[in-house]
Amino acid sequence: MSRYVCHFLVTTSSEHMRSVLKKMLEMCRLELIYEVTDYLNAREIPGRVAFARLATVEVLVDATNATPEAVKLTLVVKNEELPLNSNNHCRQMFDLLRSAIARNPHWHQIPTLQSNGSASVKTMTGLPTVGFEPTPTTDTLQATMN
């Protein structure tokens, strides 16, 4: 099983963020299958790739630490495909979603400061800033097999 995770802190309200996330998932050829206030679950529409390669996306919204100005998002992309090479379908979907979130014109990602190749936490106006997880030297560190 391939699994890729990244974290974002975006400047937007929780209400506006949910509608933007839904539109973004649709634009990435994903259909929303489950939704609650702090969690969205979507899956890739069947027909383009083999069944085991279909990606499932979970977006977790950290509502406990959300402020009127910023919301922390955790993006998890997974599928049943073994991560035998670095350019697998799950990684491609992960990169597509990560760039769609980072380039979304409806919000701004608060950048993170990195030192020694690892993500650091720094307080900016009282908010912890979390960006992309650092890229590992090999994909076997990023993808987990169950």
PDB file of C-alpha atoms in Angstrom:
ATOM      1  CA  MET A   1       0.000   0.000   0.000  1.00  0.00           C
ATOM      2  CA  SER A   2       1.313   3.437  -0.945  1.00  0.00           C
ATOM      3  CA  ARG A   3       0.648   6.334   1.388  1.00  0.00           C
ATOM      4  CA  TYR A   4       1.811   9.937   1.119  1.00  0.00           C
ATOM      5  CA  VAL A   5       1.161  12.650   3.707  1.00  0.00           C
ATOM      6  CA  CYS A   6       1.718  16.410   3.824  1.00  0.00           C
ATOM      7  CA  HIS A   7       0.598  19.247   6.075  1.00  0.00           C
ATOM      8  CA  PHE A   8      -0.473  22.788   5.219  1.00  0.00           C
ATOM      9  CA  LEU A   9      -1.359  25.888   7.151  1.00  0.00           C
ATOM     10  CA  VAL A  10      -3.490  28.082   4.920  1.00  0.00           C
ATOM     11  CA  THR A  11      -4.910  31.534   5.510  1.00  0.00           C
ATOM     12  CA  THR A  12      -8.652  31.209   5.052  1.00  0.00           C
ATOM     13  CA  SER A  13     -11.760  30.657   7.130  1.00  0.00           C
ATOM     14  CA  SER A  14     -12.991  27.110   7.756  1.00  0.00           C
ATOM     15  CA  GLU A  15     -16.300  27.723   5.997  1.00  0.00           C
ATOM     16  CA  HIS A  16     -14.697  29.084   2.828  1.00  0.00           C
ATOM     17  CA  MET A  17     -11.990  26.409   2.903  1.00  0.00           C
ATOM     18  CA  ARG A  18     -14.472  23.519   2.668  1.00  0.00           C
ATOM     19  CA  SER A  19     -16.101  24.787  -0.526  1.00  0.00           C
ATOM     20  CA  VAL A  20     -12.709  25.475  -2.103  1.00  0.00           C
ATOM     21  CA  LEU A  21     -11.491  21.982  -1.155  1.00  0.00           C
ATOM     22  CA  LYS A  22     -14.534  20.358  -2.758  1.00  0.00           C
ATOM     23  CA  LYS A  23     -13.989  22.221  -6.020  1.00  0.00           C
ATOM     24  CA  MET A  24     -10.276  21.404  -5.965  1.00  0.00           C
ATOM     25  CA  LEU A  25     -10.974  17.672  -5.488  1.00  0.00           C
ATOM     26  CA  GLU A  26     -13.408  17.707  -8.424  1.00  0.00           C
ATOM     27  CA  MET A  27     -10.838  19.440 -10.637  1.00  0.00           C
ATOM     28  CA  CYS A  28      -8.337  16.670  -9.787  1.00  0.00           C
ATOM     29  CA  ARG A  29     -10.805  14.002 -11.033  1.00  0.00           C
ATOM     30  CA  LEU A  30     -11.864  12.908  -7.542  1.00  0.00           C
ATOM     31  CA  GLU A  31     -15.392  12.343  -6.286  1.00  0.00           C
ATOM     32  CA  LEU A  32     -16.372  13.206  -2.729  1.00  0.00           C
ATOM     33  CA  ILE A  33     -17.662  10.112  -0.921  1.00  0.00           C
ATOM     34  CA  TYR A  34     -17.767  11.241   2.714  1.00  0.00           C
ATOM     35  CA  GLU A  35     -17.813  14.600   4.439  1.00  0.00           C
ATOM     36  CA  VAL A  36     -18.077  15.823   8.017  1.00  0.00           C
ATOM     37  CA  THR A  37     -17.056  19.157   9.524  1.00  0.00           C
ATOM     38  CA  ASP A  38     -13.361  18.318   9.934  1.00  0.00           C
ATOM     39  CA  TYR A  39     -12.838  15.499   7.417  1.00  0.00           C
ATOM     40  CA  LEU A  40     -13.266  14.964   3.676  1.00  0.00           C
ATOM     41  CA  ASN A  41     -12.821  11.643   1.904  1.00  0.00           C
ATOM     42  CA  ALA A  42     -12.661  11.384  -1.879  1.00  0.00           C
ATOM     43  CA  ARG A  43     -11.701   8.709  -4.366  1.00  0.00           C
ATOM     44  CA  GLU A  44     -10.441   8.698  -7.887  1.00  0.00           C
ATOM     45  CA  ILE A  45     -13.111   8.041 -10.483  1.00  0.00           C
ATOM     46  CA  PRO A  46     -12.720   4.484 -11.898  1.00  0.00           C
ATOM     47  CA  GLY A  47     -11.931   3.936 -15.549  1.00  0.00           C
ATOM     48  CA  ARG A  48      -8.545   5.552 -16.112  1.00  0.00           C
ATOM     49  CA  VAL A  49      -6.295   3.191 -14.162  1.00  0.00           C
ATOM     50  CA  ALA A  50      -6.449  -0.350 -12.754  1.00  0.00           C
ATOM     51  CA  PHE A  51      -8.597  -0.822  -9.658  1.00  0.00           C
ATOM     52  CA  ALA A  52      -5.617  -1.365  -7.302  1.00  0.00           C
ATOM     53  CA  ARG A  53      -4.071   1.901  -8.480  1.00  0.00           C
ATOM     54  CA  LEU A  54      -7.143   4.061  -7.732  1.00  0.00           C
ATOM     55  CA  ALA A  55      -6.201   6.703  -5.182  1.00  0.00           C
ATOM     56  CA  THR A  56      -8.164   7.592  -2.073  1.00  0.00           C
ATOM     57  CA  VAL A  57      -7.699  11.045  -0.580  1.00  0.00           C
ATOM     58  CA  GLU A  58      -8.338  12.104   2.994  1.00  0.00           C
ATOM     59  CA  VAL A  59      -8.253  15.751   3.999  1.00  0.00           C
ATOM     60  CA  LEU A  60      -8.188  16.303   7.745  1.00  0.00           C
ATOM     61  CA  VAL A  61      -8.981  19.780   9.036  1.00  0.00           C
ATOM     62  CA  ASP A  62      -7.515  20.643  12.422  1.00  0.00           C
ATOM     63  CA  ALA A  63     -10.598  22.403  13.770  1.00  0.00           C
ATOM     64  CA  THR A  64      -9.291  22.439  17.349  1.00  0.00           C
ATOM     65  CA  ASN A  65      -6.463  24.841  16.508  1.00  0.00           C
ATOM     66  CA  ALA A  66      -8.180  26.751  13.704  1.00  0.00           C
ATOM     67  CA  THR A  67      -8.395  30.500  13.950  1.00  0.00           C
ATOM     68  CA  PRO A  68     -10.571  32.885  11.916  1.00  0.00           C
ATOM     69  CA  GLU A  69      -7.514  33.590   9.752  1.00  0.00           C
ATOM     70  CA  ALA A  70      -5.823  30.191   9.339  1.00  0.00           C
ATOM     71  CA  VAL A  71      -6.595  26.483   9.152  1.00  0.00           C
ATOM     72  CA  LYS A  72      -4.222  23.514   9.312  1.00  0.00           C
ATOM     73  CA  LEU A  73      -4.846  20.789   6.715  1.00  0.00           C
ATOM     74  CA  THR A  74      -3.413  17.300   6.558  1.00  0.00           C
ATOM     75  CA  LEU A  75      -3.554  15.585   3.178  1.00  0.00           C
ATOM     76  CA  VAL A  76      -3.289  11.787   2.958  1.00  0.00           C
ATOM     77  CA  VAL A  77      -3.224  10.081  -0.449  1.00  0.00           C
ATOM     78  CA  LYS A  78      -3.171   6.292  -0.551  1.00  0.00           C
ATOM     79  CA  ASN A  79      -3.898   3.297  -2.745  1.00  0.00           C
ATOM     80  CA  GLU A  80      -3.337  -0.453  -2.842  1.00  0.00           C
ATOM     81  CA  GLU A  81      -0.421  -0.238  -5.272  1.00  0.00           C
ATOM     82  CA  LEU A  82       2.970  -1.312  -3.940  1.00  0.00           C
ATOM     83  CA  PRO A  83       5.438   1.597  -4.143  1.00  0.00           C
ATOM     84  CA  LEU A  84       7.989  -0.325  -6.215  1.00  0.00           C
ATOM     85  CA  ASN A  85       9.177   2.746  -8.115  1.00  0.00           C
ATOM     86  CA  SER A  86       9.374   6.404  -7.218  1.00  0.00           C
ATOM     87  CA  ASN A  87       6.983   7.551  -9.950  1.00  0.00           C
ATOM     88  CA  ASN A  88       3.951   5.434  -9.074  1.00  0.00           C
ATOM     89  CA  HIS A  89       0.341   6.514  -9.628  1.00  0.00           C
ATOM     90  CA  CYS A  90      -0.268   7.325  -5.960  1.00  0.00           C
ATOM     91  CA  ARG A  91       2.753   9.639  -5.915  1.00  0.00           C
ATOM     92  CA  GLN A  92       1.522  11.346  -9.088  1.00  0.00           C
ATOM     93  CA  MET A  93      -1.888  12.000  -7.519  1.00  0.00           C
ATOM     94  CA  PHE A  94      -0.188  13.218  -4.328  1.00  0.00           C
ATOM     95  CA  ASP A  95       1.951  15.673  -6.298  1.00  0.00           C
ATOM     96  CA  LEU A  96      -1.089  16.856  -8.274  1.00  0.00           C
ATOM     97  CA  LEU A  97      -3.104  17.546  -5.112  1.00  0.00           C
ATOM     98  CA  ARG A  98      -0.191  19.108  -3.265  1.00  0.00           C
ATOM     99  CA  SER A  99       0.446  21.551  -6.085  1.00  0.00           C
ATOM    100  CA  ALA A 100      -3.298  22.283  -6.430  1.00  0.00           C
ATOM    101  CA  ILE A 101      -3.467  23.203  -2.741  1.00  0.00           C
ATOM    102  CA  ALA A 102      -0.268  25.244  -2.864  1.00  0.00           C
ATOM    103  CA  ARG A 103      -1.338  27.192  -5.965  1.00  0.00           C
ATOM    104  CA  ASN A 104      -4.970  27.759  -5.054  1.00  0.00           C
ATOM    105  CA  PRO A 105      -5.825  31.459  -5.572  1.00  0.00           C
ATOM    106  CA  HIS A 106      -8.499  31.449  -2.822  1.00  0.00           C
ATOM    107  CA  TRP A 107      -6.011  31.090   0.013  1.00  0.00           C
ATOM    108  CA  HIS A 108      -2.359  31.526   0.792  1.00  0.00           C
ATOM    109  CA  GLN A 109      -0.111  28.869   2.242  1.00  0.00           C
ATOM    110  CA  ILE A 110       1.930  30.111   5.176  1.00  0.00           C
ATOM    111  CA  PRO A 111       5.495  29.065   4.355  1.00  0.00           C
ATOM    112  CA  THR A 112       7.580  27.002   6.701  1.00  0.00           C
ATOM    113  CA  LEU A 113      11.203  27.500   7.540  1.00  0.00           C
ATOM    114  CA  GLN A 114      13.356  24.434   7.041  1.00  0.00           C
ATOM    115  CA  SER A 115      16.722  23.684   8.544  1.00  0.00           C
ATOM    116  CA  ASN A 116      18.928  20.636   8.062  1.00  0.00           C
ATOM    117  CA  GLY A 117      16.432  19.089   5.648  1.00  0.00           C
ATOM    118  CA  SER A 118      13.640  18.704   8.181  1.00  0.00           C
ATOM    119  CA  ALA A 119      10.487  20.727   8.718  1.00  0.00           C
ATOM    120  CA  SER A 120      10.635  23.093  11.628  1.00  0.00           C
ATOM    121  CA  VAL A 121       7.882  24.695  13.648  1.00  0.00           C
ATOM    122  CA  LYS A 122       7.995  28.439  14.116  1.00  0.00           C
ATOM    123  CA  THR A 123       5.378  30.700  15.624  1.00  0.00           C
ATOM    124  CA  MET A 124       4.019  33.401  13.332  1.00  0.00           C
ATOM    125  CA  THR A 125       1.372  35.583  14.973  1.00  0.00           C
ATOM    126  CA  GLY A 126       0.752  32.839  17.513  1.00  0.00           C
ATOM    127  CA  LEU A 127       0.151  30.134  14.889  1.00  0.00           C
ATOM    128  CA  PRO A 128       2.431  27.146  14.284  1.00  0.00           C
ATOM    129  CA  THR A 129       3.382  27.077  10.626  1.00  0.00           C
ATOM    130  CA  VAL A 130       3.574  23.719   8.948  1.00  0.00           C
ATOM    131  CA  GLY A 131       4.438  23.204   5.299  1.00  0.00           C
ATOM    132  CA  PHE A 132       5.308  20.265   3.127  1.00  0.00           C
ATOM    133  CA  GLU A 133       7.112  17.376   4.712  1.00  0.00           C
ATOM    134  CA  PRO A 134      10.694  17.296   3.481  1.00  0.00           C
ATOM    135  CA  THR A 135      11.372  15.053   0.526  1.00  0.00           C
ATOM    136  CA  PRO A 136      13.240  11.945   1.697  1.00  0.00           C
ATOM    137  CA  THR A 137      16.353  10.654   0.003  1.00  0.00           C
ATOM    138  CA  THR A 138      14.496   7.526  -1.144  1.00  0.00           C
ATOM    139  CA  ASP A 139      10.805   6.917  -1.746  1.00  0.00           C
ATOM    140  CA  THR A 140      10.730   3.931   0.578  1.00  0.00           C
ATOM    141  CA  LEU A 141      10.871   6.400   3.472  1.00  0.00           C
ATOM    142  CA  GLN A 142       7.852   8.326   2.168  1.00  0.00           C
ATOM    143  CA  ALA A 143       5.669   5.395   1.114  1.00  0.00           C
ATOM    144  CA  THR A 144       4.640   2.797   3.652  1.00  0.00           C
ATOM    145  CA  MET A 145       3.718  -0.764   2.905  1.00  0.00           C
ATOM    146  CA  ASN A 146       1.177  -2.600   5.082  1.00  0.00           C
TER     147      ASN A 146
END
